[in-house]
PDB file of C-alpha atoms in Angstrom:
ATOM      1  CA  UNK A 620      -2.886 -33.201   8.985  1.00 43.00           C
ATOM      2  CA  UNK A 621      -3.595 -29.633   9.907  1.00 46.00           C
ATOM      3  CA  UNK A 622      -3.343 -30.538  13.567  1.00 44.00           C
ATOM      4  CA  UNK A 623       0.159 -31.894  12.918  1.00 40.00           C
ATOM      5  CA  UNK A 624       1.396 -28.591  11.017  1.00 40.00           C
ATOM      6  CA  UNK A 625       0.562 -26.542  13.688  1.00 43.00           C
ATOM      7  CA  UNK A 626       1.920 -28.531  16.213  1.00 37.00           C
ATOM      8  CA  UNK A 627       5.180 -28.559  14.079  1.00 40.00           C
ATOM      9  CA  UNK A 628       5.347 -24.880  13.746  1.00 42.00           C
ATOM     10  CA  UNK A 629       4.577 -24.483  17.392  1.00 41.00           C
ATOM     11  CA  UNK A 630       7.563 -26.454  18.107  1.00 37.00           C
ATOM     12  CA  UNK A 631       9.766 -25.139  15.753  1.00 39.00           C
ATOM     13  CA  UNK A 632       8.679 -21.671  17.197  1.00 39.00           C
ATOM     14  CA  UNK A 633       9.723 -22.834  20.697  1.00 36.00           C
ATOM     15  CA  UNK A 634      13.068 -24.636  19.624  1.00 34.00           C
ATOM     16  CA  UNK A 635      14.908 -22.029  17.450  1.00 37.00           C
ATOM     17  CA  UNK A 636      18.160 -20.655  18.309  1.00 38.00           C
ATOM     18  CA  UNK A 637      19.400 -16.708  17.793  1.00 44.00           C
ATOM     19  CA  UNK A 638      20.097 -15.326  14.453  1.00 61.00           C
ATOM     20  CA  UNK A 639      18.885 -11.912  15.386  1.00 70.00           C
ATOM     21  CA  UNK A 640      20.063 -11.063  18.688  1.00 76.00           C
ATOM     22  CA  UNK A 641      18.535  -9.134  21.891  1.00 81.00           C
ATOM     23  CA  UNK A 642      18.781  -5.771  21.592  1.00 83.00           C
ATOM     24  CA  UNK A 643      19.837  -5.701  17.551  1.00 82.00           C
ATOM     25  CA  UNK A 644      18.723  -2.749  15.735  1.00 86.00           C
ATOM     26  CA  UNK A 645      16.699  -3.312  12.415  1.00 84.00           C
ATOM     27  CA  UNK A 646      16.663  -1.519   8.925  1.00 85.00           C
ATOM     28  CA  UNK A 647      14.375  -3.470   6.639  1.00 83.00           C
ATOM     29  CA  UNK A 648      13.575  -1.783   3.039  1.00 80.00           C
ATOM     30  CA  UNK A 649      10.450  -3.544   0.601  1.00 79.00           C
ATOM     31  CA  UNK A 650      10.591  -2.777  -2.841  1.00 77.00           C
ATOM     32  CA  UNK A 651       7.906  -3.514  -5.793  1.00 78.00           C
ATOM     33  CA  UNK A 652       7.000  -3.164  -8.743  1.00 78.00           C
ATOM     34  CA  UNK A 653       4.457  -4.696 -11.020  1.00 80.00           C
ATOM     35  CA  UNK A 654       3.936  -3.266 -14.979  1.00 80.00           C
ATOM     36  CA  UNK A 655       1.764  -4.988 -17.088  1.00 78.00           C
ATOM     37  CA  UNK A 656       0.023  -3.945 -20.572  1.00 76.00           C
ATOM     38  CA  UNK A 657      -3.258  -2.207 -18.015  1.00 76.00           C
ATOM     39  CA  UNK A 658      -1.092  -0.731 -15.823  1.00 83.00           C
ATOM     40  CA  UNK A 659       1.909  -0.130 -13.127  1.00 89.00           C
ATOM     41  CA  UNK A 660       2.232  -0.447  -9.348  1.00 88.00           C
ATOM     42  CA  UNK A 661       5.562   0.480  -6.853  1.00 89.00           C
ATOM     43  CA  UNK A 662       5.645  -0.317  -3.358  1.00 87.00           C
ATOM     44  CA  UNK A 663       8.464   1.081  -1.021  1.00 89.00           C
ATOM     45  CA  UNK A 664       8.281  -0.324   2.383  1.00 87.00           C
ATOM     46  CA  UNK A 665      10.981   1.326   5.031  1.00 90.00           C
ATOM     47  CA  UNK A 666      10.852  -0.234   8.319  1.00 89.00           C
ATOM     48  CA  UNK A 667      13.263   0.335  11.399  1.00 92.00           C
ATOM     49  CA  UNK A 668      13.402  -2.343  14.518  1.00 91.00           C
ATOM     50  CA  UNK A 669      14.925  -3.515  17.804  1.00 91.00           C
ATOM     51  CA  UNK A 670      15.421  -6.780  18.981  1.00 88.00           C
ATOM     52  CA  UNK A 671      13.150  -7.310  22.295  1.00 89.00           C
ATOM     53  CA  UNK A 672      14.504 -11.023  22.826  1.00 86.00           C
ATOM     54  CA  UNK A 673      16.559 -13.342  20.532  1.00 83.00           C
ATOM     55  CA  UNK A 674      14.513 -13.911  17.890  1.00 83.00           C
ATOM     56  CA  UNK A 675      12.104 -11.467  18.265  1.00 89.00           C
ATOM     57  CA  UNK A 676      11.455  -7.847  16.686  1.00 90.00           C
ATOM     58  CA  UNK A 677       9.131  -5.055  17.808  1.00 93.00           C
ATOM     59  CA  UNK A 678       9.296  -2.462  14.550  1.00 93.00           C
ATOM     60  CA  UNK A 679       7.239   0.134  12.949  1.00 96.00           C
ATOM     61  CA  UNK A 680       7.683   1.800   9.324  1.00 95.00           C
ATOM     62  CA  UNK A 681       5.902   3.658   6.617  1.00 95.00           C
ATOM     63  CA  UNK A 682       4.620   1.915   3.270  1.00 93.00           C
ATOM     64  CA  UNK A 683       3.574   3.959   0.319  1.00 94.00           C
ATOM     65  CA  UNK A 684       1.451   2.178  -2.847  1.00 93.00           C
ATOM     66  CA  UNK A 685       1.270   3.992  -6.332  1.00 94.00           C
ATOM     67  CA  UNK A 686      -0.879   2.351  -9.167  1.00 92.00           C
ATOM     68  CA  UNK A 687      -2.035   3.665 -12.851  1.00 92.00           C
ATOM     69  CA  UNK A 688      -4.529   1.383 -14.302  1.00 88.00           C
ATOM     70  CA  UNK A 689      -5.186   2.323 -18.144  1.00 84.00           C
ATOM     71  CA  UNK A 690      -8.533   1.216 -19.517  1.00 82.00           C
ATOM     72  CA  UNK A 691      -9.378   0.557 -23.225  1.00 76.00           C
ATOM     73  CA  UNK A 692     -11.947   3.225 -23.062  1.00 76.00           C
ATOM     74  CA  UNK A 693      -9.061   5.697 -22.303  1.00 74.00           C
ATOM     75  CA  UNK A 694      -9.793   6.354 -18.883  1.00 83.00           C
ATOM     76  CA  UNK A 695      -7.065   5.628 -16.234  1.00 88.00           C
ATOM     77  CA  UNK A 696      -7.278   4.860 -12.698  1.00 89.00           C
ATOM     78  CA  UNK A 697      -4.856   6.455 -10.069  1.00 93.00           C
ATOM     79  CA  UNK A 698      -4.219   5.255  -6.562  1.00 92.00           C
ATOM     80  CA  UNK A 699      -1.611   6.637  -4.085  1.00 95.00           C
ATOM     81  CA  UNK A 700      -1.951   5.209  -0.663  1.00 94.00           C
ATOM     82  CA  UNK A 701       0.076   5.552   2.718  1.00 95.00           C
ATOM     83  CA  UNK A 702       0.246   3.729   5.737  1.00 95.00           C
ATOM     84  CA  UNK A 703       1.903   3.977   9.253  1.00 96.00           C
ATOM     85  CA  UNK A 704       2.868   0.285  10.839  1.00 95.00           C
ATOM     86  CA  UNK A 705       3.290  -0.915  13.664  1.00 96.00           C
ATOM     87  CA  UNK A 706       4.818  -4.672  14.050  1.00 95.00           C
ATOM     88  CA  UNK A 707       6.002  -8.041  15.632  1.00 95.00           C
ATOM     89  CA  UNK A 708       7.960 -10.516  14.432  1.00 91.00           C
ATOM     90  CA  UNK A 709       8.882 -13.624  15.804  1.00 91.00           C
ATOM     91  CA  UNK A 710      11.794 -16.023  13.754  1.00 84.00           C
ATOM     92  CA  UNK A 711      11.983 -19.736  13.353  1.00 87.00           C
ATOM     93  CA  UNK A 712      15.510 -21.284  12.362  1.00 86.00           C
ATOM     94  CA  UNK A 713      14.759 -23.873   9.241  1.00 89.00           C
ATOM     95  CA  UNK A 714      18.237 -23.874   7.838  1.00 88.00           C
ATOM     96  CA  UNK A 715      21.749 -22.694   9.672  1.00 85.00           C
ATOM     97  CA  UNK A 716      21.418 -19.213   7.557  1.00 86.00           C
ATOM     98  CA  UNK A 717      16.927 -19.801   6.529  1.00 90.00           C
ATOM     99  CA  UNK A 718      14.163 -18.934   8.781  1.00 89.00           C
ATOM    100  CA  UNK A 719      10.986 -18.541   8.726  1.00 91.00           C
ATOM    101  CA  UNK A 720       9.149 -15.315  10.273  1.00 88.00           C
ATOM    102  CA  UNK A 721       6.077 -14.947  11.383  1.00 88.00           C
ATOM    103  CA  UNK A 722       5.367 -11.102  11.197  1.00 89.00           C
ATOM    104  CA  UNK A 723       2.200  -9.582  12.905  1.00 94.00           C
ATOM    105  CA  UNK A 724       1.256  -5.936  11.938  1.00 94.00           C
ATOM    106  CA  UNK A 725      -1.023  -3.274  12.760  1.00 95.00           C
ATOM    107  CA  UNK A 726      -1.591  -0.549  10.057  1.00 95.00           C
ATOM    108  CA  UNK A 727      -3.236   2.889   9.568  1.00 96.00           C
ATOM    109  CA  UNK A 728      -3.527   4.310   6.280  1.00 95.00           C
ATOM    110  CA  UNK A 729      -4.698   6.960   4.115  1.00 96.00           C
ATOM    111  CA  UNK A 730      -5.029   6.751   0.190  1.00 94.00           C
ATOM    112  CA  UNK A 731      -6.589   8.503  -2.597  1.00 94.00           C
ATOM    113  CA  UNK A 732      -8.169   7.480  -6.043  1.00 91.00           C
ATOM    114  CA  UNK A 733      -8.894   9.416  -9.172  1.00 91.00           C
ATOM    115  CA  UNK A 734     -10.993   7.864 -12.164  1.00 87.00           C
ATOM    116  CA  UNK A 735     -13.641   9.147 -14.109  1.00 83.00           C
ATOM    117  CA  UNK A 736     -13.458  12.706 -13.110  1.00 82.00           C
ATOM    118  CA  UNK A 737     -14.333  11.696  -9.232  1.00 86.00           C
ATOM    119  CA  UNK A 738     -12.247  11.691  -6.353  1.00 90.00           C
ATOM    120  CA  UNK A 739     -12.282   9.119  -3.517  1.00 90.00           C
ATOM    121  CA  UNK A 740     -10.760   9.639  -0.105  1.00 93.00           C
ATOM    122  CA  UNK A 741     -10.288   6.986   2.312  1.00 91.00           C
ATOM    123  CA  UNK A 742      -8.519   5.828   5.423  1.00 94.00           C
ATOM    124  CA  UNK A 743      -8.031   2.222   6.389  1.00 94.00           C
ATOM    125  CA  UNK A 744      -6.995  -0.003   9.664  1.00 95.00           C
ATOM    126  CA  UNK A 745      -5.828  -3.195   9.046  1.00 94.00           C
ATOM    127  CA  UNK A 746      -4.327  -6.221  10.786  1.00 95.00           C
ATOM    128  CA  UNK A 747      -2.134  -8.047   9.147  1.00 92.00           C
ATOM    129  CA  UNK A 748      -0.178 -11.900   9.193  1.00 92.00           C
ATOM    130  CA  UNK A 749       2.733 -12.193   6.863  1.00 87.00           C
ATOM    131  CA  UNK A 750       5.161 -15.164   6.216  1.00 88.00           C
ATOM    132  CA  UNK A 751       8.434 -14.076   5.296  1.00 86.00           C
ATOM    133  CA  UNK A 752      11.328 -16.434   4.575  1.00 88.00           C
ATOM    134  CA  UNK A 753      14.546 -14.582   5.624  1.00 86.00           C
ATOM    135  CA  UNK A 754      18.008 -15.648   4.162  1.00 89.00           C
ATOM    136  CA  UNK A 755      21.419 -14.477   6.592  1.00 85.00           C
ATOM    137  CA  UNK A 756      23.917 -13.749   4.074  1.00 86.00           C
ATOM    138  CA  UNK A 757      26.244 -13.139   6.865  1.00 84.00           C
ATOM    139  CA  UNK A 758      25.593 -11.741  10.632  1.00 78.00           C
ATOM    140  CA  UNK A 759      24.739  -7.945   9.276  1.00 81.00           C
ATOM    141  CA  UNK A 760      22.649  -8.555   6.143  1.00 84.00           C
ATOM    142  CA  UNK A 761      19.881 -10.537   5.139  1.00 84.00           C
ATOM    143  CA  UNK A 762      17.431 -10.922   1.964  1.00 86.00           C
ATOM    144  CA  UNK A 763      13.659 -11.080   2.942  1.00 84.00           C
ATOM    145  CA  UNK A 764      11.097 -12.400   0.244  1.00 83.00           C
ATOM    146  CA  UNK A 765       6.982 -12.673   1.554  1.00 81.00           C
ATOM    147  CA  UNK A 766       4.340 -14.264  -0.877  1.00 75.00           C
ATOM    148  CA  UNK A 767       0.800 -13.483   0.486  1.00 81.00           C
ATOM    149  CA  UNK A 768      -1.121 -12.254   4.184  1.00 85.00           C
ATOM    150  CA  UNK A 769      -3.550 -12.669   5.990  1.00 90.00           C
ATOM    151  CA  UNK A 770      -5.545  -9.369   6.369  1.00 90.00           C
ATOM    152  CA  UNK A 771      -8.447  -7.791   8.253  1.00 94.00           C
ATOM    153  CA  UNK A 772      -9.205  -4.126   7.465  1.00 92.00           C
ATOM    154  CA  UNK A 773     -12.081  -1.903   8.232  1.00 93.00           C
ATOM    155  CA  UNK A 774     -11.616   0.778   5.476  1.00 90.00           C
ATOM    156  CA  UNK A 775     -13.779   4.225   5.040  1.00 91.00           C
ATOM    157  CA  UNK A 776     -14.153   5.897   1.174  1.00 88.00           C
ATOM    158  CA  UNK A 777     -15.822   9.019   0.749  1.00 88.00           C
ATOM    159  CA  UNK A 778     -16.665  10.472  -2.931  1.00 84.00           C
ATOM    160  CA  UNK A 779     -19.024  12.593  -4.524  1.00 80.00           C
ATOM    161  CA  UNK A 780     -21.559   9.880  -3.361  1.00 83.00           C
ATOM    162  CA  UNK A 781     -20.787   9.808   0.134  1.00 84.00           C
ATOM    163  CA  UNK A 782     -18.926   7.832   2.871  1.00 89.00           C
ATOM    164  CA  UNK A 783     -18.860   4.112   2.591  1.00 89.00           C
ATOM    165  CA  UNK A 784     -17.410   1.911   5.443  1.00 91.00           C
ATOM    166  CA  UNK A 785     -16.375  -2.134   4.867  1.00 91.00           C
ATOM    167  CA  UNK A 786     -15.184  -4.853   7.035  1.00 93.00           C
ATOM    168  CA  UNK A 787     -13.196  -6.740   4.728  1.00 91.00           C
ATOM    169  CA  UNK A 788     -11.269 -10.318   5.713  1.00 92.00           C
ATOM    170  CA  UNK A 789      -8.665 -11.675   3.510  1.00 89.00           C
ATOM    171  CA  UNK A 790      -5.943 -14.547   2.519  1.00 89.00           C
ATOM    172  CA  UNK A 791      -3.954 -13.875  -0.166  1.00 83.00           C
ATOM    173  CA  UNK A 792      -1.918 -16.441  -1.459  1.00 77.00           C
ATOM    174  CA  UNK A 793      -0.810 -15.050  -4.585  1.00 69.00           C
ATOM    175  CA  UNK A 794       2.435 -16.645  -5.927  1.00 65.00           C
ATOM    176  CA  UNK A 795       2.262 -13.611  -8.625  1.00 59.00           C
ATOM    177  CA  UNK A 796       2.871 -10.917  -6.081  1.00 59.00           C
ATOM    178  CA  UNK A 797       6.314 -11.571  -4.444  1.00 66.00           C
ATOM    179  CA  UNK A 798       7.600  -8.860  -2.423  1.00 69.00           C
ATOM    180  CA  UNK A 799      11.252  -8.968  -1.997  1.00 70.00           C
ATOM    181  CA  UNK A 800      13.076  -6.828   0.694  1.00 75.00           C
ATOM    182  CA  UNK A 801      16.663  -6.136   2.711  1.00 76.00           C
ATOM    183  CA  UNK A 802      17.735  -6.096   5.941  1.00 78.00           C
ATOM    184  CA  UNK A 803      20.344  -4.488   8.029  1.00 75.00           C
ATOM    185  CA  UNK A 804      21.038  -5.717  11.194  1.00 75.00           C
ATOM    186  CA  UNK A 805      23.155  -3.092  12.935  1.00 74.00           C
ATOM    187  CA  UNK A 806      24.933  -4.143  16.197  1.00 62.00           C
ATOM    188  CA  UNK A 807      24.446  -8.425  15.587  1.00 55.00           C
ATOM    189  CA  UNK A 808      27.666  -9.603  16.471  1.00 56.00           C
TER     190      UNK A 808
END
């Protein structure tokens, strides 16, 4: 069965016609935000592209991650964290205004946390797999929703203790995290 999905999505990848045309210019904005009785999170994800072939978008962006975790002890945890990105992705038609994108992204980031009187710096390189589901409201707009990644990131904290570093591998499949964008496609007639 596995064999048969990616064959499928390798032919669908192969077979789809333009939504996004060559030389289209991107604007693609993330927002989030998560509140819950321990705490808050917003995620603002800018991103600005060009069409390299139908189909196709080479784009790079800034994301920025804020989250307050209260404790019962009284304590809270704050976490800012930036990143630069770097990106490909590559659409698949499913529906005459759905597709499916497969979006690959490099990242470097930089992020602090503050709990318990400490501080912890760190920096972070990831690589990252996204699915995103893109609907074309018309030839200029579209709404973008992505549940989940894959992830690889090599991050570096130092505190009061020292530096740490961690090769971390991930799949995230969360259904509870939903991140919900726009996009502008400027010059897509």
């Amino acid at each position: 069965m596995k064999k048969l999905l990616i064959l499928f999505f390798t032919f669908c990848f192969f077979l789809s016609f333009s939504q996004v045309k060559e030389g289209a210019k991107i604007v693609d904005l993330s927002l989030s935000f998560t509140a819950s009785d321990a705490g808050e999170s917003i995620f603002i994800q800018p991103l600005i592209g060009f069409a390299t072939a139908e189909n196709q978008v080479f784009y790079v962006g800034l994301s920025h991650n804020s989250q307050k975790q209260e404790f019962d002890f009284g304590d809270e945890r704050k976490t800012s964290f930036t990143s630069f990105i770097v990106g490909y992705e590559k659409f698949v038609e499913l529906g005459e205004r759905v597709y499916f994108g497969s979006s690959f992204a490099g990242t470097y980031g930089i992020g602090k946390t503050e709990f318990l009187d400490d501080e912890t710096d760190y920096n972070n390189i990831a690589l990252i797999f996204r699915p995103r589901l893109h609907y074309f409201i018309n030839s200029k707009w579209s709404v973008v929703t992505s549940v989940g990644n894959v992830q690889y990131s090599r991050q570096t904290a130092e505190d009061s203790f020292g530096e740490n570093t961690s090769d971390v591998f991930s799949v995230n499949l969360n259904t509870s995290n939903i991140l919900f964008g726009i996009r502008l496609n400027l010059n897509n007639d």
